Coordinates of C-alpha atoms and ligand atoms in Angstrom, one line a residue:
Chain B
M1 CA -71.6 269.5 126.9
P2 CA -70.3 268.2 129.9
L3 CA -68.4 270.0 132.7
I4 CA -66.4 267.0 133.9
Q5 CA -66.1 264.5 131.4
V6 CA -64.0 261.0 132.7
E7 CA -64.4 258.1 130.2
Q8 CA -62.4 255.0 130.8
L9 CA -60.4 255.5 133.5
K10 CA -58.0 253.4 134.5
N11 CA -55.7 253.3 137.7
V12 CA -52.9 250.5 138.8
L13 CA -52.3 252.2 142.2
G14 CA -48.8 250.0 143.6
G15 CA -50.0 246.4 141.2
Q16 CA -53.2 246.2 142.5
S17 CA -56.6 247.6 140.4
V18 CA -58.3 249.9 142.0
H19 CA -59.8 251.4 138.8
S20 CA -60.7 248.7 135.7
D21 CA -62.5 250.5 133.7
V22 CA -64.6 254.4 135.6
N23 CA -66.8 256.3 133.3
F24 CA -69.3 258.9 134.1
V25 CA -69.8 262.7 133.6
I26 CA -71.0 265.7 135.7
N27 CA -73.2 268.2 134.3
K28 CA -72.5 272.5 135.2
G29 CA -74.9 273.4 137.8
E30 CA -75.1 270.0 139.3
T31 CA -74.1 268.8 143.1
V32 CA -72.9 265.5 142.6
A33 CA -71.8 262.7 145.5
I34 CA -69.8 259.3 144.7
V35 CA -69.9 256.8 147.4
G36 CA -68.6 253.5 147.6
G37 CA -66.8 251.1 150.7
S38 CA -63.5 252.4 152.1
G39 CA -61.2 251.3 149.8
S40 CA -62.9 251.6 147.0
G41 CA -61.3 254.2 145.0
K42 CA -62.4 257.9 146.0
T43 CA -60.0 259.4 146.9
T44 CA -58.3 258.6 143.8
I45 CA -61.0 259.8 141.4
L46 CA -59.9 262.7 142.8
R47 CA -57.1 263.3 142.7
C48 CA -57.3 262.8 139.0
L49 CA -59.6 264.3 138.5
L50 CA -57.8 267.4 139.7
M51 CA -54.2 266.8 137.7
L52 CA -53.1 265.4 141.6
L53 CA -52.1 261.7 139.0
R54 CA -52.1 260.4 136.6
P55 CA -54.4 257.8 136.1
T56 CA -52.5 254.6 134.2
A57 CA -55.1 254.8 131.3
G58 CA -58.4 257.0 129.6
K59 CA -59.6 260.2 129.1
I60 CA -60.5 263.2 131.5
R61 CA -62.0 266.1 129.9
M62 CA -62.6 268.9 132.1
F63 CA -63.7 272.5 131.0
D64 CA -63.4 271.3 127.3
I65 CA -60.1 270.5 127.9
D66 CA -58.5 266.7 128.3
I67 CA -56.0 267.4 130.9
L68 CA -54.2 264.2 130.3
H69 CA -52.6 265.9 127.1
C70 CA -52.7 269.5 127.9
S71 CA -49.9 273.0 128.3
E72 CA -48.9 273.8 130.8
A73 CA -50.4 276.6 131.4
D74 CA -53.9 274.6 130.7
I75 CA -53.6 272.5 133.2
S76 CA -53.0 276.3 135.8
A77 CA -55.8 277.5 134.5
V78 CA -58.2 275.0 135.2
R79 CA -57.4 274.5 138.3
R80 CA -57.7 278.0 139.6
R81 CA -60.9 277.4 138.2
C82 CA -61.9 274.3 141.2
G83 CA -61.5 274.4 145.8
V84 CA -60.9 271.3 146.6
T85 CA -61.3 270.1 150.4
F86 CA -58.3 267.5 150.9
Q87 CA -59.7 264.3 153.5
Q88 CA -56.8 265.5 156.6
G89 CA -57.8 268.9 156.1
A90 CA -54.5 270.2 154.7
L91 CA -53.9 273.9 155.8
F92 CA -51.2 274.6 156.2
S93 CA -49.8 273.8 160.1
G94 CA -47.7 277.3 159.8
L95 CA -49.3 279.2 158.4
T96 CA -53.8 280.2 160.9
V97 CA -56.5 280.3 159.7
L98 CA -57.0 283.5 158.4
Q99 CA -54.1 283.7 156.2
N100 CA -54.9 280.2 154.8
V101 CA -58.3 281.2 153.4
M102 CA -55.6 285.2 152.2
F103 CA -53.2 283.0 150.3
P104 CA -54.9 281.9 147.0
L105 CA -56.2 285.6 147.6
N106 CA -53.0 286.9 147.9
E107 CA -51.2 285.2 145.2
M108 CA -54.4 285.0 142.9
T109 CA -55.4 288.3 142.5
D110 CA -54.6 292.0 143.0
L111 CA -56.7 293.0 146.0
S112 CA -55.7 295.7 149.0
H113 CA -54.4 293.5 151.6
A114 CA -57.1 295.5 153.9
L115 CA -59.7 294.3 151.0
Q116 CA -57.8 290.3 150.9
K117 CA -58.6 290.8 155.1
E118 CA -62.5 290.8 154.9
I119 CA -63.3 288.6 152.1
A120 CA -61.3 286.2 154.0
L121 CA -63.3 286.8 156.5
L122 CA -66.4 286.8 155.7
K123 CA -65.4 282.7 153.9
I124 CA -64.9 282.3 157.1
V125 CA -67.5 283.1 158.5
L126 CA -69.3 282.0 155.3
A127 CA -68.1 278.8 156.3
G128 CA -68.9 279.0 159.5
L129 CA -66.5 279.8 162.4
P130 CA -66.4 281.5 165.0
S131 CA -64.1 285.7 163.5
D132 CA -62.0 284.6 166.4
A133 CA -61.0 281.2 165.5
A134 CA -59.6 283.0 162.2
N135 CA -55.8 284.2 164.2
K136 CA -56.0 280.5 165.5
Y137 CA -53.4 277.9 164.4
P138 CA -55.1 274.7 162.6
A139 CA -53.1 272.5 165.8
E140 CA -55.2 274.6 167.9
L141 CA -58.7 273.5 166.3
S142 CA -61.0 270.8 166.8
G143 CA -61.5 268.4 163.9
G144 CA -64.9 269.9 163.2
M145 CA -63.2 273.3 162.6
L146 CA -60.9 271.8 160.5
K147 CA -63.4 270.4 158.6
R148 CA -65.0 274.1 158.4
A149 CA -61.4 275.9 158.2
A150 CA -60.2 273.9 154.9
L151 CA -63.7 274.8 153.5
A152 CA -63.5 278.6 153.7
R153 CA -59.9 278.4 152.0
A154 CA -61.6 276.2 149.5
I155 CA -63.6 278.8 149.0
A156 CA -61.6 281.8 149.0
L157 CA -61.5 282.2 145.3
D158 CA -65.3 281.1 144.6
P159 CA -64.4 278.2 142.3
E160 CA -67.4 276.7 138.9
V161 CA -65.9 273.8 140.8
L162 CA -65.2 272.7 144.0
F163 CA -64.0 269.4 145.2
L164 CA -65.3 267.8 148.9
D165 CA -63.3 264.2 149.9
E166 CA -65.9 263.6 153.0
P167 CA -66.8 266.8 154.8
T168 CA -68.6 266.3 156.8
S169 CA -66.8 263.0 158.5
G170 CA -65.8 263.2 161.9
L171 CA -68.6 265.8 162.4
D172 CA -71.7 266.0 165.3
P173 CA -74.9 265.4 164.2
K174 CA -76.1 269.1 164.0
S175 CA -72.4 270.8 163.3
A176 CA -72.8 268.0 159.5
S177 CA -76.1 269.3 158.8
G178 CA -74.7 272.7 159.0
F179 CA -72.6 272.1 157.1
D180 CA -75.4 269.9 154.3
Q181 CA -77.0 273.4 154.7
L182 CA -73.9 275.9 153.6
I183 CA -74.2 273.2 150.7
L184 CA -77.0 274.5 149.2
Y185 CA -76.5 277.9 149.9
L186 CA -73.5 277.9 148.4
R187 CA -75.6 275.5 145.6
Q188 CA -77.7 278.5 145.2
T189 CA -75.9 281.3 145.8
L190 CA -72.3 280.7 143.5
G191 CA -74.4 278.8 140.9
L192 CA -71.5 276.0 142.1
T193 CA -70.9 272.5 140.8
M194 CA -69.9 270.5 143.4
V195 CA -68.0 267.1 143.5
I196 CA -68.5 265.0 146.6
V197 CA -67.6 262.5 148.4
T198 CA -69.1 261.1 151.1
H199 CA -70.6 258.4 153.6
D200 CA -73.4 260.6 155.3
V201 CA -76.7 259.2 153.9
D202 CA -78.1 262.8 155.2
T203 CA -76.0 264.1 153.0
L204 CA -77.3 261.8 149.8
W205 CA -80.6 262.7 150.6
Q206 CA -80.5 266.5 151.4
V207 CA -78.3 267.8 148.7
T208 CA -77.4 265.8 145.9
D209 CA -78.5 265.6 142.7
R210 CA -77.2 262.3 141.5
V211 CA -75.1 259.7 143.0
L212 CA -72.5 258.0 142.5
F213 CA -72.1 254.4 142.8
L214 CA -68.8 253.3 143.0
G215 CA -67.5 249.1 143.4
E216 CA -66.0 246.2 141.8
G217 CA -63.2 249.4 140.1
Q218 CA -66.0 250.8 138.4
V219 CA -69.7 253.7 138.6
L220 CA -72.1 250.9 139.3
A221 CA -74.8 253.4 139.2
A222 CA -74.9 257.2 138.9
L223 CA -78.7 258.2 139.7
P224 CA -80.6 260.4 142.1
M225 CA -80.3 259.1 145.3
R226 CA -84.5 258.2 145.3
E227 CA -83.3 255.3 142.8
L228 CA -80.3 254.3 144.4
V229 CA -81.8 252.9 146.9
K230 CA -83.8 250.9 144.3
H231 CA -81.1 249.7 142.8
P232 CA -80.7 246.1 142.2
H233 CA -76.4 245.2 142.6
P234 CA -76.5 243.5 146.0
E235 CA -73.6 246.1 146.8
I236 CA -75.9 249.2 146.7
Q237 CA -78.4 246.5 148.3
E238 CA -76.2 246.4 151.1
F239 CA -75.0 250.3 152.2
F240 CA -78.5 251.5 151.7
K241 CA -80.0 248.5 154.0
G242 CA -79.8 248.6 157.6
P243 CA -80.6 251.0 159.8
R244 CA -78.0 253.3 159.1
G245 CA -79.9 254.2 155.0
R246 CA -82.6 255.5 156.4
L247 CA -84.6 254.5 153.9
K248 CA -88.1 254.4 155.5
E249 CA -87.7 258.0 156.7
Y250 CA -86.4 259.6 153.6
E251 CA -89.3 258.0 151.5
Chain G
M1 CA -62.6 287.2 128.5
A2 CA -63.6 288.7 132.3
R3 CA -63.5 292.1 131.9
S4 CA -62.7 294.2 134.9
A5 CA -66.0 296.5 137.3
N6 CA -65.9 299.7 136.7
I7 CA -68.8 301.6 137.9
T8 CA -69.0 305.6 136.4
W9 CA -72.1 308.1 137.8
E10 CA -74.3 309.1 135.1
R11 CA -75.2 312.8 135.9
E12 CA -78.7 313.8 133.4
Q13 CA -80.1 310.1 134.7
S14 CA -79.1 310.3 138.2
C15 CA -77.7 307.1 137.6
L16 CA -74.8 305.5 139.8
R17 CA -73.7 302.6 137.1
L18 CA -72.3 299.3 138.1
M19 CA -71.0 298.1 135.2
G20 CA -68.4 294.1 133.8
D21 CA -68.0 291.5 136.1
W22 CA -67.3 291.6 139.6
L23 CA -65.2 289.4 141.1
C24 CA -62.2 287.9 143.2
T25 CA -59.9 288.1 139.9
T26 CA -61.5 291.6 138.5
L27 CA -62.4 293.9 141.6
G28 CA -58.1 294.9 141.4
K29 CA -58.7 298.9 140.5
L30 CA -62.4 299.2 141.7
P31 CA -61.0 300.5 144.9
A32 CA -59.0 303.7 143.2
T33 CA -62.6 304.1 141.0
L34 CA -65.0 304.2 144.3
D35 CA -62.4 307.1 145.8
K36 CA -62.3 309.4 142.7
L37 CA -65.8 309.1 142.3
S38 CA -67.6 311.9 143.1
F39 CA -71.3 313.1 142.7
P40 CA -73.5 315.9 145.0
R41 CA -74.5 315.3 148.7
H42 CA -78.4 315.4 149.6
T43 CA -79.7 314.0 146.4
S44 CA -81.3 310.7 145.9
F45 CA -80.9 308.5 143.0
M46 CA -80.3 305.2 141.4
V47 CA -78.2 303.0 141.9
D48 CA -78.0 300.9 137.6
A49 CA -77.0 297.2 138.0
S50 CA -78.7 295.4 135.8
S51 CA -75.0 296.0 133.2
I52 CA -73.5 293.9 135.5
E53 CA -72.6 290.5 134.6
K54 CA -71.1 288.2 136.5
L55 CA -71.0 288.9 140.2
D56 CA -69.3 286.5 143.3
T57 CA -69.1 287.3 147.1
A58 CA -66.2 288.9 147.2
G59 CA -67.8 291.6 144.7
A60 CA -70.8 290.8 146.4
W61 CA -69.1 292.6 149.6
M62 CA -67.2 295.2 147.6
M63 CA -70.9 295.7 147.0
H64 CA -72.1 296.2 149.8
R65 CA -69.7 297.6 151.9
Y66 CA -69.4 300.7 148.9
F67 CA -74.0 301.0 150.4
S68 CA -73.0 300.8 153.5
Q69 CA -70.5 303.7 153.3
L70 CA -73.6 305.3 150.8
K71 CA -76.0 304.7 153.9
A72 CA -73.5 306.4 155.6
F73 CA -73.4 309.6 154.3
N74 CA -77.8 310.1 154.0
Y75 CA -77.6 309.0 150.6
S76 CA -80.6 307.9 149.7
F77 CA -80.2 304.9 147.1
E78 CA -82.4 302.8 144.5
V79 CA -81.4 300.2 143.3
Q80 CA -82.5 297.9 140.7
G81 CA -81.9 295.3 137.8
L82 CA -79.5 293.4 140.3
N83 CA -80.0 289.6 138.9
P84 CA -82.5 287.8 141.6
T85 CA -79.0 285.6 142.8
H86 CA -77.0 288.4 142.5
Q87 CA -79.5 289.6 145.1
L88 CA -79.9 286.8 146.4
L89 CA -75.7 286.1 147.7
L90 CA -75.8 290.2 148.5
D91 CA -78.8 289.8 151.2
R92 CA -77.3 287.1 152.2
I93 CA -73.5 288.4 152.5
E94 CA -75.5 291.1 154.4
A95 CA -77.2 288.8 156.9
Q96 CA -73.5 287.4 157.5
S97 CA -71.8 291.2 157.2
S98 CA -72.5 291.9 160.8
H99 CA -70.6 288.5 162.8
I100 CA -67.4 289.9 160.5
R101 CA -64.8 291.9 163.0
V102 CA -61.9 292.1 162.2
P103 CA -59.7 290.0 165.5
E104 CA -57.1 292.2 167.1
H105 CA -53.5 291.7 166.0
P106 CA -51.3 290.0 168.2
Q107 CA -48.9 292.4 169.4
S108 CA -45.2 292.0 170.3
P109 CA -44.5 292.2 173.4
P110 CA -42.0 295.4 174.5
L111 CA -38.8 295.1 174.6
L112 CA -37.6 294.3 177.9
P113 CA -40.7 292.2 178.7
F114 CA -39.2 290.1 175.7
I115 CA -36.1 290.1 176.6
G116 CA -36.9 288.9 180.1
R117 CA -39.6 286.0 178.3
E118 CA -36.7 284.9 176.1
F119 CA -34.0 284.1 178.8
V120 CA -36.5 282.4 181.1
Q121 CA -37.8 280.6 177.9
K122 CA -33.8 280.0 177.6
V123 CA -33.6 278.9 181.0
L124 CA -36.9 276.6 180.7
H125 CA -35.1 274.7 177.8
F126 CA -31.6 274.9 179.6
L127 CA -33.6 272.4 182.3
E128 CA -35.7 270.9 180.1
F129 CA -32.1 269.2 179.1
H130 CA -31.0 268.3 181.5
S131 CA -34.4 266.4 183.2
F132 CA -34.4 265.1 179.4
I133 CA -30.6 263.3 180.0
G134 CA -32.4 262.5 183.8
L135 CA -35.2 260.6 182.0
A136 CA -33.7 258.4 179.6
L137 CA -31.0 257.6 181.9
A138 CA -33.7 256.5 184.6
T139 CA -35.7 255.0 181.8
F140 CA -32.1 252.9 181.2
K141 CA -33.5 251.0 184.2
Q142 CA -35.9 249.3 182.1
W143 CA -32.9 248.3 180.3
F144 CA -31.0 245.5 182.5
K145 CA -33.8 242.8 182.1
P146 CA -32.4 241.5 178.9
K147 CA -35.1 240.3 177.8
N148 CA -36.3 244.2 177.7
I149 CA -33.8 245.7 175.2
Q150 CA -35.1 246.7 172.0
W151 CA -32.5 244.8 170.2
N152 CA -34.5 244.6 166.9
S153 CA -34.6 248.0 166.8
I154 CA -30.9 249.2 167.6
L155 CA -29.4 246.7 165.1
K156 CA -31.7 248.7 162.2
M157 CA -30.7 252.3 164.2
I158 CA -26.4 250.7 163.9
E159 CA -27.3 250.2 160.3
E160 CA -28.8 253.3 159.0
T161 CA -26.5 255.9 161.6
G162 CA -23.8 253.5 160.5
C163 CA -23.3 251.0 157.8
K164 CA -25.4 253.8 155.1
A165 CA -22.3 256.8 156.2
L166 CA -19.5 254.9 155.6
P167 CA -18.8 255.4 151.5
I168 CA -18.9 259.1 153.4
I169 CA -16.8 259.3 156.2
G170 CA -14.9 257.6 154.4
L171 CA -14.2 260.0 151.0
L172 CA -14.4 262.7 153.3
S173 CA -12.2 262.2 156.3
F174 CA -9.9 260.5 152.6
L175 CA -9.9 264.2 152.1
I176 CA -9.0 265.9 154.5
G177 CA -5.9 263.7 155.2
I178 CA -4.9 264.6 151.4
V179 CA -5.5 268.5 152.0
L180 CA -4.2 268.5 155.9
A181 CA -0.8 265.8 154.8
Y182 CA 0.0 269.1 151.7
Q183 CA -0.6 272.1 154.0
M184 CA 1.7 270.2 156.6
G185 CA 4.9 268.2 153.5
L186 CA 4.8 272.2 152.0
Q187 CA 6.2 273.0 155.8
L188 CA 8.5 270.4 156.0
R189 CA 9.0 270.5 153.2
D190 CA 11.3 273.6 153.0
Y191 CA 12.8 271.9 156.7
S192 CA 13.6 268.9 154.4
A193 CA 11.9 267.2 157.9
N194 CA 10.1 264.8 155.4
A195 CA 10.2 261.8 157.4
Y196 CA 7.6 263.9 160.0
I197 CA 4.3 264.2 157.7
V198 CA 4.1 260.4 159.6
D199 CA 4.2 261.6 162.5
F200 CA 2.3 264.8 162.7
S201 CA 0.1 263.0 160.6
G202 CA -0.4 260.2 162.2
L203 CA -1.4 262.8 165.7
A204 CA -3.7 265.0 163.5
I205 CA -6.0 262.5 162.5
L206 CA -5.2 260.1 165.0
R207 CA -6.0 262.7 167.7
E208 CA -8.2 264.9 166.7
F209 CA -9.4 264.9 162.9
G210 CA -10.6 261.2 163.2
P211 CA -13.6 261.7 166.5
L212 CA -13.9 265.4 165.1
I213 CA -14.8 265.3 161.2
T214 CA -17.2 261.7 162.2
A215 CA -18.7 263.8 164.8
I216 CA -19.4 266.2 163.1
I217 CA -20.8 264.5 160.0
V218 CA -23.2 262.1 162.3
A219 CA -25.1 265.4 163.4
G220 CA -25.3 266.6 160.2
R221 CA -26.2 263.8 158.7
T222 CA -27.9 261.3 161.8
G223 CA -28.8 264.2 164.5
S224 CA -31.3 265.7 161.8
A225 CA -32.7 263.2 161.1
F226 CA -33.7 261.7 164.9
T227 CA -35.1 265.6 165.0
A228 CA -37.2 265.0 162.3
Q229 CA -38.2 261.6 162.8
I230 CA -40.0 262.6 166.7
G231 CA -40.6 265.6 165.6
I232 CA -43.1 263.8 162.2
M233 CA -44.1 261.3 164.6
K234 CA -45.5 263.9 167.6
I235 CA -47.5 265.8 165.3
N236 CA -48.7 262.5 163.7
E237 CA -49.4 261.8 167.4
E238 CA -47.5 258.7 166.9
I239 CA -46.0 259.0 170.3
D240 CA -49.9 260.5 172.5
A241 CA -50.0 256.5 171.1
L242 CA -47.4 255.2 172.1
R243 CA -48.0 256.1 175.8
T244 CA -51.7 255.4 175.9
F245 CA -50.2 250.7 175.3
G246 CA -48.3 252.2 178.3
L247 CA -45.2 252.1 176.0
S248 CA -42.6 254.4 177.5
P249 CA -41.5 256.9 173.9
V250 CA -38.4 257.0 175.4
E251 CA -37.6 253.9 175.5
R252 CA -38.6 253.6 172.2
L253 CA -37.3 256.1 170.3
V254 CA -35.2 257.8 172.1
L255 CA -32.4 254.5 173.4
P256 CA -32.3 252.5 171.0
R257 CA -30.8 255.5 169.0
I258 CA -28.5 256.8 171.8
F259 CA -27.2 252.5 171.7
G260 CA -27.0 252.4 167.9
L261 CA -24.8 255.6 168.3
L262 CA -23.0 254.3 170.3
V263 CA -21.8 251.7 168.2
A264 CA -22.1 253.1 165.3
I265 CA -19.7 256.2 166.1
P266 CA -16.7 254.5 167.5
L267 CA -16.8 251.8 164.5
L268 CA -17.2 254.8 161.8
T269 CA -14.4 256.8 163.9
V270 CA -11.6 254.1 163.3
W271 CA -13.9 253.8 160.0
A272 CA -12.3 257.0 159.5
D273 CA -8.8 257.1 160.7
A274 CA -7.9 254.6 158.2
F275 CA -9.5 256.0 155.3
G276 CA -7.7 259.9 156.6
I277 CA -4.1 258.1 157.6
M278 CA -5.1 256.5 154.1
G279 CA -5.6 260.1 152.9
C280 CA -1.7 260.8 154.0
M281 CA -0.1 258.8 153.1
F282 CA -1.0 258.6 149.1
M283 CA -0.3 262.5 149.4
A284 CA 3.1 261.4 150.9
N285 CA 3.6 259.3 148.2
H286 CA 3.3 261.8 145.9
M287 CA 4.7 264.7 146.9
L288 CA 7.3 263.9 149.9
D289 CA 8.6 260.4 148.2
I290 CA 8.4 258.8 150.9
S291 CA 6.8 254.9 149.4
Y292 CA 3.9 253.8 151.5
M293 CA 5.9 250.8 152.5
D294 CA 8.1 253.6 154.2
F295 CA 5.0 255.5 156.4
L296 CA 4.2 252.4 157.2
K297 CA 7.5 252.0 158.6
R298 CA 7.8 254.4 160.9
F299 CA 3.9 254.9 162.0
Q300 CA 4.5 252.4 164.0
E301 CA 7.3 253.5 165.3
V302 CA 5.8 256.5 165.8
V303 CA 2.7 256.7 166.6
P304 CA 2.6 255.2 170.3
L305 CA -0.7 253.8 170.5
K306 CA -2.2 256.5 173.0
T307 CA -2.8 258.1 170.2
Y308 CA -5.2 256.5 169.0
T309 CA -6.5 255.2 172.9
L310 CA -7.2 258.5 173.2
G311 CA -8.9 259.8 169.9
L312 CA -11.4 256.7 170.4
I313 CA -12.4 257.4 174.2
K314 CA -14.0 261.2 173.3
T315 CA -16.5 259.3 170.2
P316 CA -19.4 257.8 172.8
V317 CA -20.0 261.4 174.4
F318 CA -20.3 262.5 171.2
A319 CA -22.3 259.6 170.2
V320 CA -24.3 260.2 173.4
L321 CA -24.9 263.7 172.9
I322 CA -25.6 263.9 169.9
A323 CA -29.0 261.3 170.4
Q324 CA -30.1 262.9 173.6
V325 CA -30.0 266.7 171.3
G326 CA -31.8 264.9 167.9
C327 CA -34.0 262.9 170.3
F328 CA -34.5 266.3 172.8
Q329 CA -35.5 268.4 169.2
G330 CA -37.9 266.1 167.9
F331 CA -39.6 266.1 171.6
Q332 CA -39.8 270.6 172.1
V333 CA -41.4 270.6 167.7
A334 CA -44.8 271.8 167.7
Y335 CA -47.9 271.2 165.4
S336 CA -46.1 272.8 162.7
A337 CA -44.2 271.7 159.7
D338 CA -41.8 275.7 160.4
S339 CA -41.5 274.4 164.0
V340 CA -40.1 270.6 162.5
G341 CA -38.3 273.1 160.6
S342 CA -36.4 275.2 163.0
Q343 CA -35.4 272.2 165.6
T344 CA -33.8 270.7 162.7
T345 CA -31.9 273.2 163.0
R346 CA -31.5 273.5 165.9
S347 CA -30.6 270.4 166.8
V348 CA -27.5 270.2 164.7
V349 CA -26.6 273.3 165.6
Q350 CA -25.6 272.6 169.5
S351 CA -24.5 269.5 168.7
I352 CA -21.2 270.2 166.7
F353 CA -21.7 273.1 169.3
L354 CA -21.8 270.9 172.2
I355 CA -18.8 268.5 170.1
I356 CA -16.5 271.1 170.0
I357 CA -17.5 272.2 173.3
T358 CA -16.8 268.2 174.2
D359 CA -13.2 268.4 171.9
A360 CA -12.1 271.8 173.9
F361 CA -13.4 270.4 177.4
F362 CA -10.8 266.8 176.1
S363 CA -8.3 268.4 175.1
V364 CA -7.1 269.9 178.5
L365 CA -8.0 267.3 180.6
Y366 CA -5.8 265.4 178.4
S367 CA -2.6 268.3 178.5
W368 CA -4.0 269.0 183.0
Q369 CA -3.0 265.3 182.6
G370 CA 0.2 265.3 180.8
L371 CA -0.9 262.9 178.5
Ligands
LIG401 N1 -50.4 255.7 146.6 C1 -50.5 254.5 146.8 N2 -50.6 253.8 146.5 C2 -50.6 252.4 146.2 N3 -51.9 252.1 147.2 C3 -52.6 253.2 146.7 C4 -52.0 253.9 146.9 N4 -53.2 255.5 147.1 C5 -54.3 254.9 146.9 N5 -53.9 253.7 147.2 C6 -55.2 252.1 146.6 O1 -55.9 252.2 146.5 C7 -57.2 252.1 147.2 C8 -58.3 253.6 146.6 O2 -58.2 254.3 147.5 P1 -58.1 255.9 147.9 O3 -59.1 256.1 146.9 O4 -57.8 256.5 149.3 O5 -59.7 254.7 149.5 P2 -61.1 255.8 149.1 O6 -62.3 255.0 148.4 O7 -61.2 255.0 150.4 O8 -60.9 257.1 149.4 C9 -56.7 251.6 148.3 O9 -57.4 250.5 148.0 C10 -55.6 251.9 148.3 O10 -54.8 250.9 149.5
LIG402 MG1 -60.9 258.7 151.5

């Protein structure tokens, strides 16, 4: 049974059709990327999966629960098994990084305060931030540090599925490849299932098992990177052709 | 269903057995169990982790922490039966653990320096407010050329702060008029001086209540909105963006608000005066048997125009105060949502405070002049 199953998803936002017929499955332990041009509705798919947006039509099953027709309690249970980083970070601006990461630990577990703090620090260090950053407020961090802090908060409770919305956009190449290493490590040690929205071709090649290519309101292809770059669809060809596609380098 | 994490000492086999799910949600009782656990010192023993079913980073951290404690006490032990992925996780966390330092809590300063710093901050704040007023005045120079004036923004402000406030201000003034006339009517009826209700209500509404009620409602309704709008724009770096186009945020954001209120508040006050008097008329008719026509006739005779103008003269001052305080507090917002909240509160409290002080000042001034 796949972990996430989306069927005939349809979305109309602001009078404009974003998705006409989206179908895909994601299996346990897989790392799947969602790619597509800007405005092709990648973030919208994540919002539907996280139950932040009710799709116009369609079926979504997660952890074997029909999340569009289930009780409030089921929804909380499903959400608790997911971790998310948002495109703009979405850290709580009134809390320090440490407090941000401790927040879910505090709400969801009965660990002692000292232990929560240690575990939060561990997550901060795992996300690649120095310990000193812990007492800073989000406004005092650089863009790359914000992304890492958001990741630290997303993995605070060791979720089973991690949704990352453009985690490496705006990072320098070194930090971005650090982020890729981190993703690989999380997957190895925690057996995480990951859904990553990204434009970063290096990330696509290095960490993903499959790539869902979104275009024309549907999933044009759901293939491993090696096969996807050979897909004949003109939109896909255009996406990966040119120097930014790094075709030669990886072949 | 997740089982809670547990640990037992098995004496026969000299074995420490770890059991259950070691997850952040199931670890809660483990520290207490660990504290109670006792086994002979200086024995070498085995740690059997084969019964652990699930392990997450929190669990691995707990394990790492306990093992290092045991090592610090010179116990010698060997860990067995940990499954390979769990082992990988534990190794990785041990490798990271040297990077973890619990950061020091920034300490709150002792009382005396705290008072000193607060005092200096208040004084600086006060000075900043004045320099902000100065800046607005200096920027106003640019509007001497009529083509620079932001007519659209001003009109939009008048609509937002004036037109849309008409219903609430009308209603509240009418109700205040009723309450006022009722209280005065109770006294006047005892002295059979019913007709004097017209004199009193004219004086009270036109000179004090109309302007004051309007200013206070606008401070709560519009001053707070100014602070929140400008504060959020600051957080989104929209204000910095304006600056990079070589535009002055004060000219674009503050001046239209000041001029918008300068038009809106006097007009709203006239509106409030009218509805306040209507409230009085309604109550006078109901309670003191003064017909509407009689009320209006006497009103013309006994309430001089001066009363009305003295009330209206105050309103531009209120307008500038509300706009300046609202905008100034908006620019003071620091980069957090809490800050928007606290500055908005401050904006409303300060403008109402200043409005009442100014009103008192005008009363003193009028009495000096014998008006
Ligand atoms: N709340 C909304 N109201 C109206 N339109 C929206 C809304 N959210 C997103 N859209 C539109 O939906 C489309 C897809 O948006 P999004 O999923 O954010 O794209 P991206 O693939 O870049 O993440 C865009 O054209 C956007 O304009
Ligand atoms: Mg997006």
